Coordinates of C-alpha atoms and ligand atoms in Angstrom, one line a residue:
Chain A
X847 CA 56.2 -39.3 46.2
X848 CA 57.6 -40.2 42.7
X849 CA 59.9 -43.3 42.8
X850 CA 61.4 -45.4 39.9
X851 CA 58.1 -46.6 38.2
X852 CA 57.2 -42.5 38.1
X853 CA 57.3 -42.0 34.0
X854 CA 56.6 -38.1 35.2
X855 CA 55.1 -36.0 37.8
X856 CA 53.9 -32.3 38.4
X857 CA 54.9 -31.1 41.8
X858 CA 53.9 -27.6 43.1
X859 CA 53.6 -26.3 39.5
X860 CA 52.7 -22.9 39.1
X861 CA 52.6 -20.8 36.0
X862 CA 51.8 -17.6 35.2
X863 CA 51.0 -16.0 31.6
X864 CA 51.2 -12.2 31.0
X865 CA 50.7 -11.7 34.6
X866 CA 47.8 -14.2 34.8
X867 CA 48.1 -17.3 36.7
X868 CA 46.9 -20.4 34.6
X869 CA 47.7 -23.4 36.4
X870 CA 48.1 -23.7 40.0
X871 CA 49.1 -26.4 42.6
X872 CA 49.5 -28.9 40.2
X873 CA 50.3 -32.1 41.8
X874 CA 50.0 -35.4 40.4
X875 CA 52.4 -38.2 39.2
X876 CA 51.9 -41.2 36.2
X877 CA 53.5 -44.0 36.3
X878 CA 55.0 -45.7 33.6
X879 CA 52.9 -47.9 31.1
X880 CA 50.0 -45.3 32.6
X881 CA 47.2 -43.9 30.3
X882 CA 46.3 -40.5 31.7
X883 CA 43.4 -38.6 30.7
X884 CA 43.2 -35.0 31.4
X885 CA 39.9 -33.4 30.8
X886 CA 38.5 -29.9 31.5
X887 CA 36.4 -26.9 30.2
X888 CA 37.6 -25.2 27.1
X889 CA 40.7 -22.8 28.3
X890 CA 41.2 -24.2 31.7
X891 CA 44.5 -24.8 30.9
X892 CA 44.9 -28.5 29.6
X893 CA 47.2 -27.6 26.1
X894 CA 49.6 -25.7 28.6
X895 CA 49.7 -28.3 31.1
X896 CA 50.7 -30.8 28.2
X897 CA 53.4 -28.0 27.0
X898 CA 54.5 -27.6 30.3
X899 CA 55.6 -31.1 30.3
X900 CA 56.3 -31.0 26.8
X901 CA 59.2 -28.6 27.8
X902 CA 57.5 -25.8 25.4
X903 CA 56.7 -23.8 28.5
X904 CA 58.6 -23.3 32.0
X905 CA 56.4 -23.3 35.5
X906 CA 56.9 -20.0 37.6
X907 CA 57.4 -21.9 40.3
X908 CA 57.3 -25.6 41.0
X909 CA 58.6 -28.6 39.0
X910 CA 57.8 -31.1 36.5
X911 CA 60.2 -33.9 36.2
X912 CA 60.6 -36.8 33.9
X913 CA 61.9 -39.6 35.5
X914 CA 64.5 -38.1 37.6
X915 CA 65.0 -35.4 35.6
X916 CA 63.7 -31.9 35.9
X917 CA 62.1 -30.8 32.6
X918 CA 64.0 -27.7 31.2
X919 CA 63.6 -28.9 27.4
X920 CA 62.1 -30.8 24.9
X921 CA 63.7 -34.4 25.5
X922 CA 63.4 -36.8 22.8
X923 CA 61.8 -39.2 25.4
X924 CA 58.3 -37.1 25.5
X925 CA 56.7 -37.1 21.4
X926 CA 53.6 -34.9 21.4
X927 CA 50.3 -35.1 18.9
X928 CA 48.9 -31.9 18.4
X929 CA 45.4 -31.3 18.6
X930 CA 45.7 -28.9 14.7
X931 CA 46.7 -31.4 12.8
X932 CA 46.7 -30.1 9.7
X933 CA 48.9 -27.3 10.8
X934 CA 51.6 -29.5 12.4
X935 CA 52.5 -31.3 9.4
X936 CA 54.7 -30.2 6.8
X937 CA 52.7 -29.6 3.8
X938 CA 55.7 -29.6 1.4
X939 CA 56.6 -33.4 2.5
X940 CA 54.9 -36.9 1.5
X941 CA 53.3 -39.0 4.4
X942 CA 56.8 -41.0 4.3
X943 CA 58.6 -37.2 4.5
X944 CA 56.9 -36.1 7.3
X945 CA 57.6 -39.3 9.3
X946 CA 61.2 -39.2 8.3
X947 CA 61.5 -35.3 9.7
X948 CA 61.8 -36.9 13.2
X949 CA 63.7 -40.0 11.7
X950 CA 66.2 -37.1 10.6
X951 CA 65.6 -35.1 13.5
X952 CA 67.2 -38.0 15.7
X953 CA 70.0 -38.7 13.1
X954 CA 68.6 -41.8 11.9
X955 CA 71.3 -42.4 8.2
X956 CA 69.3 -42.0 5.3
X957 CA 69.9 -45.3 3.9
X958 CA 67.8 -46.9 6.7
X959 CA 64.7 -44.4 7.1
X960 CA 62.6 -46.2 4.2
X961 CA 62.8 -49.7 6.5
X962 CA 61.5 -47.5 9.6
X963 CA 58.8 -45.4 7.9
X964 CA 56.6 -47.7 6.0
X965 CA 55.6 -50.4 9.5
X966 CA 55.0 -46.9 11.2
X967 CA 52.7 -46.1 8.2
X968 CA 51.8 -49.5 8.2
X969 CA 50.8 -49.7 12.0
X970 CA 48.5 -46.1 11.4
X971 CA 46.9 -47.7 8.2
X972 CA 48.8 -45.4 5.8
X973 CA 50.7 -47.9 3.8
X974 CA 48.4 -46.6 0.6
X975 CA 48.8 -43.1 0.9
X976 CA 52.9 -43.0 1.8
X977 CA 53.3 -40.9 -1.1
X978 CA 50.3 -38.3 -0.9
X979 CA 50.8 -35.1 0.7
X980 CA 48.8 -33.9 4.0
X981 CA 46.2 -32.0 1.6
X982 CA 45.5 -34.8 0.0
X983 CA 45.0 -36.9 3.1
X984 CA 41.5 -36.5 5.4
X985 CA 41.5 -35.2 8.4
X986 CA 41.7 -38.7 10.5
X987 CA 44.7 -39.5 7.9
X988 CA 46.4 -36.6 8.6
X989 CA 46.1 -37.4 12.5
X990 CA 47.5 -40.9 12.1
X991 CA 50.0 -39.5 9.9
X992 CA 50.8 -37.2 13.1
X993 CA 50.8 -40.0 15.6
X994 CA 53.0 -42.3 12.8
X995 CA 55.7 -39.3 13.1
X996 CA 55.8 -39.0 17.1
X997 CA 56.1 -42.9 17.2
X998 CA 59.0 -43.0 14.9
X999 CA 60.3 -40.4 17.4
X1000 CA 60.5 -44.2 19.6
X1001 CA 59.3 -42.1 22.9
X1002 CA 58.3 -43.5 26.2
X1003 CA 56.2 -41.1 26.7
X1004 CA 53.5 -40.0 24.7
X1005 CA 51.9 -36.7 24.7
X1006 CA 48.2 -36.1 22.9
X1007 CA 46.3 -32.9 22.8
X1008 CA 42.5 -33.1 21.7
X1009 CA 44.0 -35.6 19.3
X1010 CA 40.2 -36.2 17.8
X1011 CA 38.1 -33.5 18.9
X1012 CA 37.9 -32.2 15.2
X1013 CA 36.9 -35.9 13.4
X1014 CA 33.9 -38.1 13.3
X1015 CA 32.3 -40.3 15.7
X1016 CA 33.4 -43.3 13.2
X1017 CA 37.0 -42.5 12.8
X1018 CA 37.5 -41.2 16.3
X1019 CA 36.6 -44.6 17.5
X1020 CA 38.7 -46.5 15.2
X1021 CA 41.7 -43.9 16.0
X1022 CA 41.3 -44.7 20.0
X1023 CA 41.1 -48.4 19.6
X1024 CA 44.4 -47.7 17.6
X1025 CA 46.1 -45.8 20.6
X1026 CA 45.1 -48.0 22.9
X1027 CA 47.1 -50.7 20.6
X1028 CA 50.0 -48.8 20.2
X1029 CA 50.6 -47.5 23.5
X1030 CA 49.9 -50.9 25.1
X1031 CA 52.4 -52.7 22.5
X1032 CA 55.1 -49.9 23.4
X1033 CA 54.3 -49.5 26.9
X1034 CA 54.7 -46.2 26.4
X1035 CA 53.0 -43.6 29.3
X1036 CA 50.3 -41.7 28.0
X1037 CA 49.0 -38.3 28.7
X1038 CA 45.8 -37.6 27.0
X1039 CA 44.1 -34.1 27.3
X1040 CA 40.3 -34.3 26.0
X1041 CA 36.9 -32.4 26.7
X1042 CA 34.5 -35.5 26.4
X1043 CA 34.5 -37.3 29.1
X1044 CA 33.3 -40.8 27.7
X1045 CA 36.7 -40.4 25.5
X1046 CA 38.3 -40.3 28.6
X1047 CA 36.7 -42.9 30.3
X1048 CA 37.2 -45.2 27.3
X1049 CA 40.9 -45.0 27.0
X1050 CA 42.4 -43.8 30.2
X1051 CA 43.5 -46.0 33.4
X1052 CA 42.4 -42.8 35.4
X1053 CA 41.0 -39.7 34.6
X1054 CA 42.4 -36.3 36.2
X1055 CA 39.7 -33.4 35.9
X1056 CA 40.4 -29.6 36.2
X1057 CA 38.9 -26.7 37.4
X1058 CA 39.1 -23.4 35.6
X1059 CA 40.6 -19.8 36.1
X1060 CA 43.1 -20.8 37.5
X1061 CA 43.2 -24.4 36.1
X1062 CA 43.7 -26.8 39.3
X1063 CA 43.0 -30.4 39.8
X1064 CA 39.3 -30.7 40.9
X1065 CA 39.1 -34.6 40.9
X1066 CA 41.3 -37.7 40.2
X1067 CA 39.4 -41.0 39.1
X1068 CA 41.0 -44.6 39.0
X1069 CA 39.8 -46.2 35.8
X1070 CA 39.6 -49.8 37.0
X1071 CA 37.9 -51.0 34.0
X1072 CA 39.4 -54.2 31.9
X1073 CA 41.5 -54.4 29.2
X1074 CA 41.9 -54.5 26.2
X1075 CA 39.2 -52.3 26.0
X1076 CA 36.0 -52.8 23.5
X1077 CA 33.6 -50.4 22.2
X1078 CA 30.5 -51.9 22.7
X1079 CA 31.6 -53.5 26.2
X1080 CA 33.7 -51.5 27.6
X1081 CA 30.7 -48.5 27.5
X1082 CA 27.7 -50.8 28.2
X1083 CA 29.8 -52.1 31.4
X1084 CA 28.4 -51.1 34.6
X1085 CA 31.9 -49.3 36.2
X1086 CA 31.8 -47.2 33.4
X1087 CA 28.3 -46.4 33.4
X1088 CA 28.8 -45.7 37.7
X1089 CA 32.2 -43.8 36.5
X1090 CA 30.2 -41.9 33.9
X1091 CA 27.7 -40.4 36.4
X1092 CA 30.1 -39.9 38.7
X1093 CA 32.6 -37.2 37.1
X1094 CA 29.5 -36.0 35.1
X1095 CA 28.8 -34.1 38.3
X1096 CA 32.0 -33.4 38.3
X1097 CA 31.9 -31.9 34.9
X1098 CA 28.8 -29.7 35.8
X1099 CA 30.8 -28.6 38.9
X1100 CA 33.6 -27.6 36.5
X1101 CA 31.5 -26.4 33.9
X1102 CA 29.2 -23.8 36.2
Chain B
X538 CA 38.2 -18.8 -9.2
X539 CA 41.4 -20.8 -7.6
X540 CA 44.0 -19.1 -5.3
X541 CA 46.9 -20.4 -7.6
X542 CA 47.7 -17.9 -10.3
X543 CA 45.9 -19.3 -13.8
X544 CA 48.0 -19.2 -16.9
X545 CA 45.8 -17.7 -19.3
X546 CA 45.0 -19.2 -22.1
X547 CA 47.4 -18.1 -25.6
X548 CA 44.7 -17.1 -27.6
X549 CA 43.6 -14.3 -26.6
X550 CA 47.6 -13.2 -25.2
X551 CA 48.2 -14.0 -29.4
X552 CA 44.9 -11.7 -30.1
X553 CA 45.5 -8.8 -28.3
X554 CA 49.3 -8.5 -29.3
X555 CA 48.0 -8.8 -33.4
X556 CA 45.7 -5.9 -32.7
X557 CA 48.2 -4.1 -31.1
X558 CA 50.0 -4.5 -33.7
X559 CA 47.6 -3.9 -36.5
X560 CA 46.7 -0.6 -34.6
X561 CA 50.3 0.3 -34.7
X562 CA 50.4 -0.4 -38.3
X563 CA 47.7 2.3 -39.3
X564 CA 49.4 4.4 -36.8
X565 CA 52.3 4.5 -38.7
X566 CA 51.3 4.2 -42.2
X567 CA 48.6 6.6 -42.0
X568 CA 51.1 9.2 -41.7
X569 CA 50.5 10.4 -37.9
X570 CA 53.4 10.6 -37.0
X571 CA 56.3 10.7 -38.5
X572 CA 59.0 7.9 -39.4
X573 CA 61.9 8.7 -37.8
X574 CA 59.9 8.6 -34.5
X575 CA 58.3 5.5 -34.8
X576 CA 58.6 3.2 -37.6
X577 CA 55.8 0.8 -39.2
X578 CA 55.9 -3.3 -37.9
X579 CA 57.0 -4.1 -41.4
X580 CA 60.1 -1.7 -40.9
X581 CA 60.9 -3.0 -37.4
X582 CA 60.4 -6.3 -38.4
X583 CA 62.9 -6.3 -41.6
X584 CA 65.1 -4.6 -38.9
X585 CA 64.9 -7.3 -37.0
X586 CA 65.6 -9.9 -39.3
X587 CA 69.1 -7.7 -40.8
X588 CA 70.3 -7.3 -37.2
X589 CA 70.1 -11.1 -36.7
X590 CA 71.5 -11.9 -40.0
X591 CA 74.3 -9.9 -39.2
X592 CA 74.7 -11.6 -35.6
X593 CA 74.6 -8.1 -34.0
X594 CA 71.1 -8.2 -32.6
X595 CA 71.9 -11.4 -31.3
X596 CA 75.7 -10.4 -29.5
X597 CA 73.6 -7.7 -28.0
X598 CA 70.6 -9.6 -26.8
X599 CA 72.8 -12.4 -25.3
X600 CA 74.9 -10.0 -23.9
X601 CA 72.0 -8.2 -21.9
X602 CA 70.4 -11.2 -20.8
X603 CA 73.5 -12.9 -19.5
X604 CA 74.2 -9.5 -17.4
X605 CA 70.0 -9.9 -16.2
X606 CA 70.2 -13.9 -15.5
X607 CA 73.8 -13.1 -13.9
X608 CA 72.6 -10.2 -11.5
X609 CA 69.2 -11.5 -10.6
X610 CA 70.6 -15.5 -9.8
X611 CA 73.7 -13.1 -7.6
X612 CA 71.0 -11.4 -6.2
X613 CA 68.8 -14.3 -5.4
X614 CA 71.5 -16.2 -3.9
X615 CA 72.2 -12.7 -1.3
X616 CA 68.9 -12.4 -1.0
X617 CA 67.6 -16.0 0.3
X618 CA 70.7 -16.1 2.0
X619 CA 70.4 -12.7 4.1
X620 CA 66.8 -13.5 4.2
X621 CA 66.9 -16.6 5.8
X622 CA 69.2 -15.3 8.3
X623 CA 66.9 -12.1 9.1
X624 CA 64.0 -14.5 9.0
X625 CA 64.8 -16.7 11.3
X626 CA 65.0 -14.2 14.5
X627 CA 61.8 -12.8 15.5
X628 CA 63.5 -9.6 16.9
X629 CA 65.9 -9.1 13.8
X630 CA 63.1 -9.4 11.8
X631 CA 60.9 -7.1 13.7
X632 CA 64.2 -4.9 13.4
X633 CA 65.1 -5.2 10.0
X634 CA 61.6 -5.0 8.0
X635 CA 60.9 -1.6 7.9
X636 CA 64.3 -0.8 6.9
X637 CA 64.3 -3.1 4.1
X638 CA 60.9 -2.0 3.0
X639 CA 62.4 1.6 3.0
X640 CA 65.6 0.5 1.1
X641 CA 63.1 -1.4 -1.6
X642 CA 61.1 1.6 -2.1
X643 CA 64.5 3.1 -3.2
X644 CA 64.3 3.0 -7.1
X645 CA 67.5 1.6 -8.3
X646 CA 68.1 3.9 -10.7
X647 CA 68.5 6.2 -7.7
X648 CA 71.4 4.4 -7.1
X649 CA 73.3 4.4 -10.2
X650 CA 74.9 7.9 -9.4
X651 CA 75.9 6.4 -6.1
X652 CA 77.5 2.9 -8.0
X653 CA 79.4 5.1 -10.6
X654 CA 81.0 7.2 -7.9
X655 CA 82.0 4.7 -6.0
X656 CA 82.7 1.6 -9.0
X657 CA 83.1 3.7 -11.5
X658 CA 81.1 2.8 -15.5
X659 CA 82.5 -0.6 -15.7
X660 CA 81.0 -3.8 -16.3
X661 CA 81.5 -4.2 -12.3
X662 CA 79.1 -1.1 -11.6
X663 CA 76.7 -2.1 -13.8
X664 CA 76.2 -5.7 -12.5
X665 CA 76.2 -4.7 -9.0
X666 CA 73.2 -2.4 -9.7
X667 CA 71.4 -4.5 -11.2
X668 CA 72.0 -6.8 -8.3
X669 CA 71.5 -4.3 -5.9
X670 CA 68.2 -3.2 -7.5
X671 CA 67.0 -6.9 -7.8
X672 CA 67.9 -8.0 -4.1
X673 CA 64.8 -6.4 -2.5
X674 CA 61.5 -8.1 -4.2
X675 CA 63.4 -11.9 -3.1
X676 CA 65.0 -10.6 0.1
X677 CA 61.2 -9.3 1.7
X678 CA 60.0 -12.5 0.4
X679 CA 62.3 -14.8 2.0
X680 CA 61.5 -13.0 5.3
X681 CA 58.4 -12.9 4.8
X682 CA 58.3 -17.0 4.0
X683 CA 59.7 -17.4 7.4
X684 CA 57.7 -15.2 9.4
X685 CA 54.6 -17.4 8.4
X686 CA 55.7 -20.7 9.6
X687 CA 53.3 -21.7 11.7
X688 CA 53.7 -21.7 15.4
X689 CA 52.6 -25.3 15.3
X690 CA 55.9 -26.1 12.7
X691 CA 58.1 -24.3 15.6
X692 CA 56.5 -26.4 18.5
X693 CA 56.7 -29.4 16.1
X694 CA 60.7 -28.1 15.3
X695 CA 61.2 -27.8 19.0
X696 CA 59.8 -31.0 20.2
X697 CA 62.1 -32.1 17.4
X698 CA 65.2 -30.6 18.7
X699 CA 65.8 -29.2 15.2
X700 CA 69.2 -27.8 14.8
X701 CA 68.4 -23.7 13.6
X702 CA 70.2 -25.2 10.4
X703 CA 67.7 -27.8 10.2
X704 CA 64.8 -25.5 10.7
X705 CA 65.9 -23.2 8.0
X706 CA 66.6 -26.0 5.7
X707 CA 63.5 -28.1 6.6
X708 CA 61.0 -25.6 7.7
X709 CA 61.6 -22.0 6.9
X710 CA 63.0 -22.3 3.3
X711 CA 60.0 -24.6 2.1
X712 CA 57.8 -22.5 3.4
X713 CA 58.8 -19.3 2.4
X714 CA 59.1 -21.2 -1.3
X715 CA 56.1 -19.8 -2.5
X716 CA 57.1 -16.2 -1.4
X717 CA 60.6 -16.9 -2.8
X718 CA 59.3 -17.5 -5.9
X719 CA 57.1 -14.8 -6.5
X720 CA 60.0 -12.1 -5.2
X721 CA 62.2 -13.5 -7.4
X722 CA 59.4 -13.7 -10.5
X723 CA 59.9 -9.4 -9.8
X724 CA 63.5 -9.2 -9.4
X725 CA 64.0 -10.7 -12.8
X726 CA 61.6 -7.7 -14.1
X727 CA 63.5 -5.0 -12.0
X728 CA 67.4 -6.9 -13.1
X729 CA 66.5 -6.3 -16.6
X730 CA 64.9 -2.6 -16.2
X731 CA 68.3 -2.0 -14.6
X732 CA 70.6 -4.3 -17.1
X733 CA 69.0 -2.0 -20.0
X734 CA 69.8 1.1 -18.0
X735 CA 73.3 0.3 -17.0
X736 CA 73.9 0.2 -20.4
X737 CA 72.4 3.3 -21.5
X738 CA 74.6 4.8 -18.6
X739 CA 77.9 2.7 -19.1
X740 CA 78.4 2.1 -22.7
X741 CA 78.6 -2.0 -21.8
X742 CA 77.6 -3.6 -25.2
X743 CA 73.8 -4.6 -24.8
X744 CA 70.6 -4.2 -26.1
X745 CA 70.4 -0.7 -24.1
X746 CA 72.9 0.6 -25.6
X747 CA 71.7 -0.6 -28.9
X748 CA 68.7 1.3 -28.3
X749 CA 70.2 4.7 -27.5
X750 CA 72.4 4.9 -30.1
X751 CA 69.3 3.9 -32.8
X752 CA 67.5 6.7 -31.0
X753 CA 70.3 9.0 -31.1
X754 CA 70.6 8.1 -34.9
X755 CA 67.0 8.8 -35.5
X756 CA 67.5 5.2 -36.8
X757 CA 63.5 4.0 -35.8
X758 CA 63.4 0.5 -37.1
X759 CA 66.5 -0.4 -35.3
X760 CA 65.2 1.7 -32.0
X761 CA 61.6 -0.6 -31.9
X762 CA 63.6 -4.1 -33.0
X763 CA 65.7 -3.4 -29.7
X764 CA 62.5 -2.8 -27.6
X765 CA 60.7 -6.0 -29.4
X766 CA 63.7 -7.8 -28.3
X767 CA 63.7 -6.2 -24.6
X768 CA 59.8 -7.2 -24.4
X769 CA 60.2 -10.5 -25.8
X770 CA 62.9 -11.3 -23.0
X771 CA 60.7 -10.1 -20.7
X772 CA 57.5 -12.6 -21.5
X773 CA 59.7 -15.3 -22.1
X774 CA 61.6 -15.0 -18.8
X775 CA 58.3 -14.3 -16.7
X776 CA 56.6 -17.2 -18.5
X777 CA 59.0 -19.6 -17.8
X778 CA 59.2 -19.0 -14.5
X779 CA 55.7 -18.9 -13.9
X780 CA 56.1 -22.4 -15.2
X781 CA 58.3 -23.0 -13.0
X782 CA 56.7 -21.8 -10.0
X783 CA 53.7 -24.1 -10.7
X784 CA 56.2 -27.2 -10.9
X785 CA 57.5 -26.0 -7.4
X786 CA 54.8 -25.4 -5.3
X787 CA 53.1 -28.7 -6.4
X788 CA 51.8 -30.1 -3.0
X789 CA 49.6 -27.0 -2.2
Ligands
ADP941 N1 51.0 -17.8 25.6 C1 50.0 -17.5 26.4 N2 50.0 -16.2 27.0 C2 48.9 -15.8 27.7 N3 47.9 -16.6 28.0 C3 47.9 -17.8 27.5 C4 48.9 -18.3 26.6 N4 48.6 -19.6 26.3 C5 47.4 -19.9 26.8 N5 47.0 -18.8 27.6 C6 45.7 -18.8 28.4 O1 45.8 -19.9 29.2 C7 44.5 -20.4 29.4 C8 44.5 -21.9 29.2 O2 44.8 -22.2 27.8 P1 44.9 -23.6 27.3 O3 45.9 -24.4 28.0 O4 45.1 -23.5 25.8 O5 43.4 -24.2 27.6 P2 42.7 -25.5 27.1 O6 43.7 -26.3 26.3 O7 42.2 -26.2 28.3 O8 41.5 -25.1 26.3 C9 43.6 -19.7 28.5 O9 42.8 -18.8 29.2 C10 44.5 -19.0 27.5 O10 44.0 -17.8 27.1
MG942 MG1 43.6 -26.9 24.3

């Protein structure tokens, strides 16, 4: 049952698209300060359970709530990182003009958006690049510059979608020791969908795994591994290698 | 080769006008056709030079360009103004588009017998068709900008809470810059088409009325300074915006 540390919760969600049902019996509740990791096969319905919360979508039946609130909208509380990047940033603006969109966005006076933008740059390693425009940035830039902009949103909870599935092992590391940072500095909830599992593992406090056609929760896995997390540790320690094996049958399950 | 449009280079723009011109030279002083039909460069070009001397070249060419620039910047303003509007709604755009195609593929001119009945041969009539004629090229382009904002910039809007004036001013007009652009790089073509002809049509003092009174008069030099004049108008003003355009869209 959801109580005052609930950040948000899915109760007997439902939802059907174009007459096909794509989630069902979703039930699950994060607390606040959680990092959630949702993983699943390719189309099993993890972007539209992040929409769904998102407020983008409405569940035929069921609820999701926020808080205490039913979700019926977008709220400014819930910032979301989309997993297209390139295609969710506006390619007319700077790095500092598509931060200040959701500066604007939340009525932030002009005279104070410079002293906001450049320690959100600063914080995803853009400081250099403020002035360059998302086709001159690379593709883990352009991602940081994505998270930068839902931060400056100031949300509590933060919604990422495949948020590295298109960039290399190097920067894909780098960028998950960075959300690990910024979401325990912000204590901000966390619902991160992914396909690899070790991603999940890596970042998440626990891991919620979902079957296909219709999507459905197949497995839910406490992370109790320590933080802050590292690398090298973190994936040579012995929880995570027992954890690993563990929801790789899972995954097989989910996958056959 | 790149997407962008390349401005060619002057040199050969500069070589095939001179041998256009040289072939229009032995054209007209080999005697194949006669004089007061088409007159030699050196004719149109003294014409040229006397009309300017006299100021009335230049009356007339400011006079039809001010009645272009003033009925394609009207035109533009309707245009990404409607468009915007029309663009913003998925179902009035699914509604409107065909329509406005079908109106676009109206030629103007078509028009003009409609304007005079109902405006009369003023200055009035002739502005509004060429605004009316003009409208079209910038209006499907401003729709068309906002029908390809990407779904991701609507999520990204709605997360946002973007007001619809915030979306159209942030989103949908930047992107549909490009289009915009472009539509109204053809408008400015079709408002002087249709300056010229409102003239002919309305007596209004212009270059188009220039030219149909030199034609009238048999009076060839005059009748090619007046086009020379109408063509240079039309590279300038398609060059400049070209530049333009390339200033604008700087970020792709
Ligand atoms: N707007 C929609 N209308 C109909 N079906 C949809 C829509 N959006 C997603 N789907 C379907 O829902 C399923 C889950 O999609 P999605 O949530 O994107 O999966 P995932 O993110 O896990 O790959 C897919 O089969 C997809 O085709
Ligand atoms: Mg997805």
């Amino acid at each position: 049952m959801p109580d005052s540390k609930t950040a948000f919760s899915f109760e007997g969600v439902h939802l059907e698209l174009g007459g096909r049902p794509i989630l069902q019996d979703i039930n699950f509740a994060v607390k606040r300060g959680e990092f959630a990791c949702v993983i699943g096969a390719s189309g099993c319905g993890k972007t539209t359970l992040l929409r769904l919360l998102a407020g983008l979508v409405k569940p035929t039946s069921g609820s999701v709530r926020l808080g205490d609130q039913t979700v019926t909208a977008p709220s400014r509380e819930v910032a979301v990182v989309f997993q297209d990047y390139s295609r969710a940033l506006l390619p007319w603006r700077t790095a500092t003009g598509n931060v200040s969109l959701a500066l604007e966005a939340i009525g932030v006076p002009p005279a104070e958006r410079a002293d906001r933008i450049a320690p959100l740059l600063a914080k995803v390693g853009l400081t250099d690049h403020a002035e360059k425009y998302p086709s001159q940035l690379s593709g883990g830039m352009q991602q940081r510059l994505q998270i930068a902009r839902s931060l400056a949103q100031d949300p509590s909870v933060l919604l990422m979608d495949e948020p590295f599935g298109a960039l290399d092992a190097m920067t894909r590391q780098s960028l998950q020791d960075e959300v690990l940072r910024i979401a325990s500095e912000r204590h901000a909830t966390v619902l991160f969908v992914t396909h690899d599992l070790e991603e999940a593992l890596y970042l998440g406090d626990r891991v919620i795994a979902l079957y296909s056609n219709p999507g459905r929760v197949a497995r839910m896995v406490d992370i109790p591994l320590p933080r802050p997390r590292d690398q090298l540790a973190t994936r040579e320690h012995p929880e995570f290698l027992r954890l690993r094996r563990e929801l790789f049958t899972v995954m097989e399950e989910i996958h056959a | 080769m790149s997407a962008v449009s390349r401005i060619p280079s002057p040199i050969m723009g500069v070589a095939g006008l001179a041998l256009v011109i040289f072939i229009w030279h032995l054209v007209t002083t080999g005697g194949m056709v006669s004089k007061a039909f088409l007159s030699s460069p050196a004719d149109t070009l003294s014409a040229l030079q006397r009309g300017i001397a006299s100021g009335e070249l230049v009356g007339q060419t400011r006079a039809t360009v001010l009645r272009m620039i003033n009925g394609w910047l009207l035109a533009s303003l309707v245009a990404i103004a409607l468009g915007s509007l029309i663009g913003i709604s998925q179902t009035a755009r699914d509604f409107l588009r065909p329509t406005l195609a079908f109106l676009r593929s109206l030629p103007a001119s078509a028009v003009i017998p409609v304007a005079i009945s109902l405006v009369g041969l003023g200055p009035s009539m002739v502005l509004g068709v060429v605004v009316f004629g003009s409208v079209w090229p910038t209006l499907l382009a401003t729709v068309q900008g906002f029908a390809t904002v990407e779904q991701r910039l609507r999520d990204v809007a709605q997360v946002l809470h973007l007001s619809k004036a915030a979306f159209i001013w942030k989103i949908g007009l930047p992107n549909a810059v490009p289009d915009i652009v472009a539509g109204m790089r053809l408008s400015l073509t079709v408002a002087l088409i249709l300056s010229v002809i409102g003239e002919m049509l309305s007596g209004q003092e212009g270059l188009g009325t220039a030219i149909l009174l030199a034609a009238r008069a048999f009076r060839a030099p005059e009748l090619y300074a007046g086009i020379a004049l109408l063509g240079l108008i039309g590279l300038v003003s398609s060059y400049g915006l070209l530049m333009a355009e390339r200033r604008i869209v700087r970020w792709r």
